[in-house]
Amino acid sequence: MKSICIASLCIFSVGLAFGQAEPPKDADDFLGTSFLVSPTPRKFNVTNFGEIQFHAVVTGIGMSQTNAVVGDYNSLVDISNAQIVLKKDSGLFQFYVQSGYYSTPSFGSTYQRAAVQTKDSFGIVPLASISVAPSKNWIFTGGKINSFGGYENTFTYQNANIDRGLLWNQTSNVSKGFQATYKENSVTAALTLNDGFYSNQLSWMGASINYQINSQSSTSLVWAGAIKTNSTNTFITPVLQNNSQIFNAIYTYS
């Protein structure tokens, strides 16, 4: 492949809201850039349960390239996200559910249309977890969760880089497992036990600590990796990466 270009990019995000609301600021961040407006969620209260937030995301992608390899596209138009998000992030019992179709274009690999990518990777419900928050400092989560390691998020609407690069390909995206998170003032720490690259075996652990220096800057140290050998080898569970160790030192300025 001698050259590649994005011929057209059309992105549209939908957010329904009652009154004013802050955009989400956790793992499901909507990226506020010139081509993607951060939508405010629709919020509704359930008696004796609490407030639930609803988001809808629809994005499209268009691409044209020269010298496509066999099996890839010379040009295409596709839905890169058609998803809804339901979450409750307050109270003792919390949850997060993300459902719909998605594609994850990446340099160095052929493009898979959203319908195929969804079926071959994490399914029509890529993220689904339940959390218990016994205090303002602690939260315990289990289910299909965002993986430790790496910096870029899984879905295109969360990233400035629509076509992710080689480093993103070396990190896991969604894992099945458990996570404990502690937050005190400017410090957030977390531990996880999960199945790494979606291997269905609890063979990975991870730890992270984040310090919010000020309103514009933060720094993080992250480790995630295999704690025992795992021979699973599939499209979303590459055997080498699934037996690897990932270390991150991250500084963020916004």
Tab-separated table of C-alpha atoms in Angstrom:
chain	number	residue	atom	x	y	z
A	1	MET	CA	0.000	0.000	0.000
A	2	LYS	CA	1.672	3.221	-1.161
A	3	SER	CA	-0.757	5.752	0.182
A	4	ILE	CA	-3.951	6.059	2.126
A	5	CYS	CA	-6.277	8.973	2.560
A	6	ILE	CA	-9.519	9.693	4.292
A	7	ALA	CA	-11.702	10.966	1.504
A	8	SER	CA	-14.649	11.958	3.623
A	9	LEU	CA	-15.671	11.835	7.230
A	10	CYS	CA	-19.186	12.453	8.434
A	11	ILE	CA	-19.842	12.240	12.149
A	12	PHE	CA	-23.049	12.956	13.985
A	13	SER	CA	-23.660	12.509	17.692
A	14	VAL	CA	-27.057	12.576	19.307
A	15	GLY	CA	-27.640	13.538	22.925
A	16	LEU	CA	-31.085	14.172	24.382
A	17	ALA	CA	-31.241	16.141	27.615
A	18	PHE	CA	-33.577	17.708	30.143
A	19	GLY	CA	-31.979	21.066	30.957
A	20	GLN	CA	-28.240	21.525	31.437
A	21	ALA	CA	-25.885	18.634	32.063
A	22	GLU	CA	-22.158	18.034	32.064
A	23	PRO	CA	-20.754	15.657	29.419
A	24	PRO	CA	-19.439	12.343	30.761
A	25	LYS	CA	-15.892	12.436	32.093
A	26	ASP	CA	-15.009	8.782	32.660
A	27	ALA	CA	-14.133	5.799	30.468
A	28	ASP	CA	-17.004	6.537	28.079
A	29	ASP	CA	-15.915	10.129	27.361
A	30	PHE	CA	-17.309	11.823	24.292
A	31	LEU	CA	-14.356	13.578	22.704
A	32	GLY	CA	-14.919	17.315	22.326
A	33	THR	CA	-13.147	18.174	19.065
A	34	SER	CA	-13.903	20.287	16.024
A	35	PHE	CA	-15.672	17.358	14.359
A	36	LEU	CA	-17.508	15.855	17.325
A	37	VAL	CA	-19.621	17.887	19.705
A	38	SER	CA	-19.890	16.535	23.256
A	39	PRO	CA	-23.563	15.689	23.722
A	40	THR	CA	-25.349	16.108	27.011
A	41	PRO	CA	-27.167	13.021	28.269
A	42	ARG	CA	-30.851	12.533	28.790
A	43	LYS	CA	-31.453	11.900	32.470
A	44	PHE	CA	-34.421	10.327	34.171
A	45	ASN	CA	-35.118	9.243	37.726
A	46	VAL	CA	-36.384	5.823	38.772
A	47	THR	CA	-38.230	5.757	42.077
A	48	ASN	CA	-36.182	4.178	44.866
A	49	PHE	CA	-33.286	3.559	42.459
A	50	GLY	CA	-31.841	6.877	41.338
A	51	GLU	CA	-30.830	8.780	38.228
A	52	ILE	CA	-30.111	6.978	34.945
A	53	GLN	CA	-28.325	8.617	32.005
A	54	PHE	CA	-28.957	7.854	28.336
A	55	HIS	CA	-26.664	8.605	25.382
A	56	ALA	CA	-27.055	7.841	21.683
A	57	VAL	CA	-24.082	7.913	19.302
A	58	VAL	CA	-24.215	7.626	15.499
A	59	THR	CA	-21.051	8.085	13.423
A	60	GLY	CA	-20.184	7.402	9.810
A	61	ILE	CA	-16.868	6.942	8.048
A	62	GLY	CA	-15.774	7.212	4.423
A	63	MET	CA	-12.416	6.060	3.075
A	64	SER	CA	-10.493	5.802	-0.185
A	65	GLN	CA	-7.041	4.251	-0.662
A	66	THR	CA	-4.631	3.287	-3.433
A	67	ASN	CA	-3.023	-0.122	-3.887
A	68	ALA	CA	-5.345	-1.928	-1.507
A	69	VAL	CA	-4.203	-5.401	-0.515
A	70	VAL	CA	-6.284	-8.408	-1.513
A	71	GLY	CA	-9.391	-8.543	0.647
A	72	ASP	CA	-9.380	-4.836	1.534
A	73	TYR	CA	-11.496	-2.031	0.052
A	74	ASN	CA	-10.442	0.564	-2.508
A	75	SER	CA	-13.170	2.821	-1.104
A	76	LEU	CA	-16.084	2.465	1.262
A	77	VAL	CA	-18.739	4.212	3.315
A	78	ASP	CA	-19.864	2.625	6.557
A	79	ILE	CA	-21.539	3.210	9.909
A	80	SER	CA	-18.658	3.246	12.379
A	81	ASN	CA	-20.883	3.609	15.475
A	82	ALA	CA	-24.589	3.122	16.076
A	83	GLN	CA	-24.755	2.730	19.828
A	84	ILE	CA	-26.702	3.615	22.932
A	85	VAL	CA	-25.319	3.957	26.438
A	86	LEU	CA	-27.256	3.554	29.669
A	87	LYS	CA	-25.498	4.220	32.943
A	88	LYS	CA	-26.084	4.969	36.593
A	89	ASP	CA	-23.007	6.436	38.283
A	90	SER	CA	-24.353	7.431	41.690
A	91	GLY	CA	-25.672	5.648	44.751
A	92	LEU	CA	-24.784	2.278	46.251
A	93	PHE	CA	-25.663	0.239	43.150
A	94	GLN	CA	-24.455	1.448	39.756
A	95	PHE	CA	-24.272	0.037	36.231
A	96	TYR	CA	-22.973	0.722	32.729
A	97	VAL	CA	-24.354	-0.808	29.500
A	98	GLN	CA	-23.196	0.052	25.965
A	99	SER	CA	-24.968	-1.623	23.053
A	100	GLY	CA	-24.951	-1.394	19.273
A	101	TYR	CA	-22.746	-1.688	16.186
A	102	TYR	CA	-19.183	-0.382	15.809
A	103	SER	CA	-16.029	-0.686	13.716
A	104	THR	CA	-12.455	-0.082	14.882
A	105	PRO	CA	-10.358	0.953	11.843
A	106	SER	CA	-6.613	0.629	12.356
A	107	PHE	CA	-3.547	1.262	10.188
A	108	GLY	CA	-1.854	-1.879	8.953
A	109	SER	CA	-5.004	-3.989	8.923
A	110	THR	CA	-7.900	-4.406	6.512
A	111	TYR	CA	-11.097	-2.558	7.368
A	112	GLN	CA	-13.946	-4.625	8.787
A	113	ARG	CA	-17.435	-3.240	8.378
A	114	ALA	CA	-19.327	-2.554	11.573
A	115	ALA	CA	-21.678	-5.514	11.202
A	116	VAL	CA	-18.729	-7.913	10.842
A	117	GLN	CA	-16.542	-6.239	13.463
A	118	THR	CA	-19.332	-6.334	16.039
A	119	LYS	CA	-20.007	-10.031	15.441
A	120	ASP	CA	-16.324	-11.044	15.421
A	121	SER	CA	-15.201	-9.044	18.456
A	122	PHE	CA	-17.195	-8.090	21.567
A	123	GLY	CA	-20.756	-8.592	20.357
A	124	ILE	CA	-23.686	-6.208	20.227
A	125	VAL	CA	-23.181	-5.399	23.938
A	126	PRO	CA	-19.437	-4.639	24.092
A	127	LEU	CA	-19.535	-3.191	27.616
A	128	ALA	CA	-21.813	-4.184	30.492
A	129	SER	CA	-20.955	-3.988	34.177
A	130	ILE	CA	-22.454	-3.688	37.642
A	131	SER	CA	-20.808	-1.710	40.425
A	132	VAL	CA	-21.168	-1.372	44.173
A	133	ALA	CA	-20.009	1.868	45.810
A	134	PRO	CA	-20.093	1.382	49.617
A	135	SER	CA	-18.556	4.837	50.207
A	136	LYS	CA	-17.546	7.961	48.305
A	137	ASN	CA	-13.987	6.582	48.050
A	138	TRP	CA	-14.523	2.979	46.945
A	139	ILE	CA	-16.232	1.354	43.981
A	140	PHE	CA	-16.179	-2.353	43.049
A	141	THR	CA	-17.063	-3.364	39.475
A	142	GLY	CA	-17.606	-6.633	37.628
A	143	GLY	CA	-18.578	-7.558	34.070
A	144	LYS	CA	-17.376	-6.592	30.588
A	145	ILE	CA	-15.156	-3.597	31.398
A	146	ASN	CA	-12.684	-1.293	29.676
A	147	SER	CA	-9.221	-2.835	29.736
A	148	PHE	CA	-6.158	-1.502	31.520
A	149	GLY	CA	-3.163	-0.508	29.418
A	150	GLY	CA	-2.780	1.900	26.536
A	151	TYR	CA	-4.187	5.391	26.194
A	152	GLU	CA	-6.595	5.349	23.253
A	153	ASN	CA	-10.185	4.316	23.847
A	154	THR	CA	-11.902	1.514	21.950
A	155	PHE	CA	-14.521	3.379	19.906
A	156	THR	CA	-13.880	5.962	17.202
A	157	TYR	CA	-16.168	8.624	18.665
A	158	GLN	CA	-13.900	8.697	21.749
A	159	ASN	CA	-10.659	9.361	19.847
A	160	ALA	CA	-9.110	12.110	17.780
A	161	ASN	CA	-7.346	9.395	15.763
A	162	ILE	CA	-10.180	7.745	13.815
A	163	ASP	CA	-7.719	5.263	12.267
A	164	ARG	CA	-5.756	3.911	15.209
A	165	GLY	CA	-2.057	3.020	14.963
A	166	LEU	CA	0.308	0.138	15.688
A	167	LEU	CA	0.604	0.822	19.428
A	168	TRP	CA	-3.185	0.631	19.829
A	169	ASN	CA	-3.079	-2.806	18.209
A	170	GLN	CA	-0.814	-4.055	21.013
A	171	THR	CA	-3.272	-3.263	23.816
A	172	SER	CA	-6.496	-4.949	24.819
A	173	ASN	CA	-9.827	-3.140	24.567
A	174	VAL	CA	-12.519	-4.969	26.490
A	175	SER	CA	-11.971	-7.526	29.247
A	176	LYS	CA	-14.246	-9.684	31.363
A	177	GLY	CA	-13.378	-9.376	35.016
A	178	PHE	CA	-13.362	-7.352	38.195
A	179	GLN	CA	-12.014	-3.977	39.261
A	180	ALA	CA	-11.635	-2.138	42.562
A	181	THR	CA	-11.158	1.643	42.447
A	182	TYR	CA	-10.221	4.019	45.264
A	183	LYS	CA	-10.386	7.806	44.986
A	184	GLU	CA	-9.179	10.334	47.545
A	185	ASN	CA	-9.000	14.018	46.571
A	186	SER	CA	-6.614	14.205	43.560
A	187	VAL	CA	-5.494	10.562	43.652
A	188	THR	CA	-7.266	7.635	41.971
A	189	ALA	CA	-5.934	4.077	42.239
A	190	ALA	CA	-7.311	0.840	40.806
A	191	LEU	CA	-6.676	-2.912	40.757
A	192	THR	CA	-8.122	-5.410	38.282
A	193	LEU	CA	-8.324	-9.146	37.688
A	194	ASN	CA	-9.565	-9.971	34.182
A	195	ASP	CA	-9.213	-12.103	31.067
A	196	GLY	CA	-6.825	-9.760	29.205
A	197	PHE	CA	-7.533	-9.880	25.488
A	198	TYR	CA	-11.041	-11.307	25.969
A	199	SER	CA	-9.722	-14.852	26.445
A	200	ASN	CA	-12.461	-16.039	28.854
A	201	GLN	CA	-9.752	-16.974	31.379
A	202	LEU	CA	-8.912	-14.838	34.417
A	203	SER	CA	-5.225	-14.723	33.527
A	204	TRP	CA	-4.459	-10.988	33.781
A	205	MET	CA	-3.959	-8.493	36.585
A	206	GLY	CA	-3.426	-4.749	36.491
A	207	ALA	CA	-2.798	-1.747	38.719
A	208	SER	CA	-2.931	1.979	38.085
A	209	ILE	CA	-2.517	5.241	39.953
A	210	ASN	CA	-3.512	8.665	38.670
A	211	TYR	CA	-2.706	12.056	40.162
A	212	GLN	CA	-4.655	15.145	39.090
A	213	ILE	CA	-1.981	17.842	39.290
A	214	ASN	CA	-4.375	20.693	38.513
A	215	SER	CA	-7.424	21.370	36.346
A	216	GLN	CA	-5.323	21.035	33.169
A	217	SER	CA	-2.731	18.378	33.966
A	218	SER	CA	-2.656	14.816	35.258
A	219	THR	CA	-0.177	11.958	35.365
A	220	SER	CA	-0.661	8.175	35.541
A	221	LEU	CA	1.338	4.994	36.022
A	222	VAL	CA	-0.288	1.800	34.731
A	223	TRP	CA	0.703	-1.866	34.659
A	224	ALA	CA	-1.350	-4.683	33.159
A	225	GLY	CA	-0.270	-8.132	32.063
A	226	ALA	CA	-0.541	-11.883	32.072
A	227	ILE	CA	0.018	-13.653	35.393
A	228	LYS	CA	-0.118	-17.121	33.834
A	229	THR	CA	0.340	-18.594	30.367
A	230	ASN	CA	-2.749	-18.637	28.167
A	231	SER	CA	-2.871	-20.521	24.860
A	232	THR	CA	-6.100	-18.941	23.534
A	233	ASN	CA	-5.564	-17.598	19.999
A	234	THR	CA	-8.457	-15.921	18.145
A	235	PHE	CA	-9.191	-12.767	16.125
A	236	ILE	CA	-9.531	-10.661	19.292
A	237	THR	CA	-7.223	-12.769	21.486
A	238	PRO	CA	-3.801	-12.822	19.754
A	239	VAL	CA	-1.697	-15.302	21.685
A	240	LEU	CA	1.483	-13.192	21.866
A	241	GLN	CA	-0.234	-10.025	23.076
A	242	ASN	CA	-2.400	-12.020	25.478
A	243	ASN	CA	0.768	-13.290	27.181
A	244	SER	CA	2.428	-9.878	27.333
A	245	GLN	CA	3.065	-7.156	29.913
A	246	ILE	CA	2.074	-3.511	29.384
A	247	PHE	CA	3.616	-0.590	31.276
A	248	ASN	CA	2.428	3.007	30.804
A	249	ALA	CA	3.732	6.329	32.076
A	250	ILE	CA	1.188	8.928	30.951
A	251	TYR	CA	1.093	12.704	31.240
A	252	THR	CA	-2.027	14.521	30.038
A	253	TYR	CA	-2.416	18.241	29.428
A	254	SER	CA	-5.668	19.731	28.216
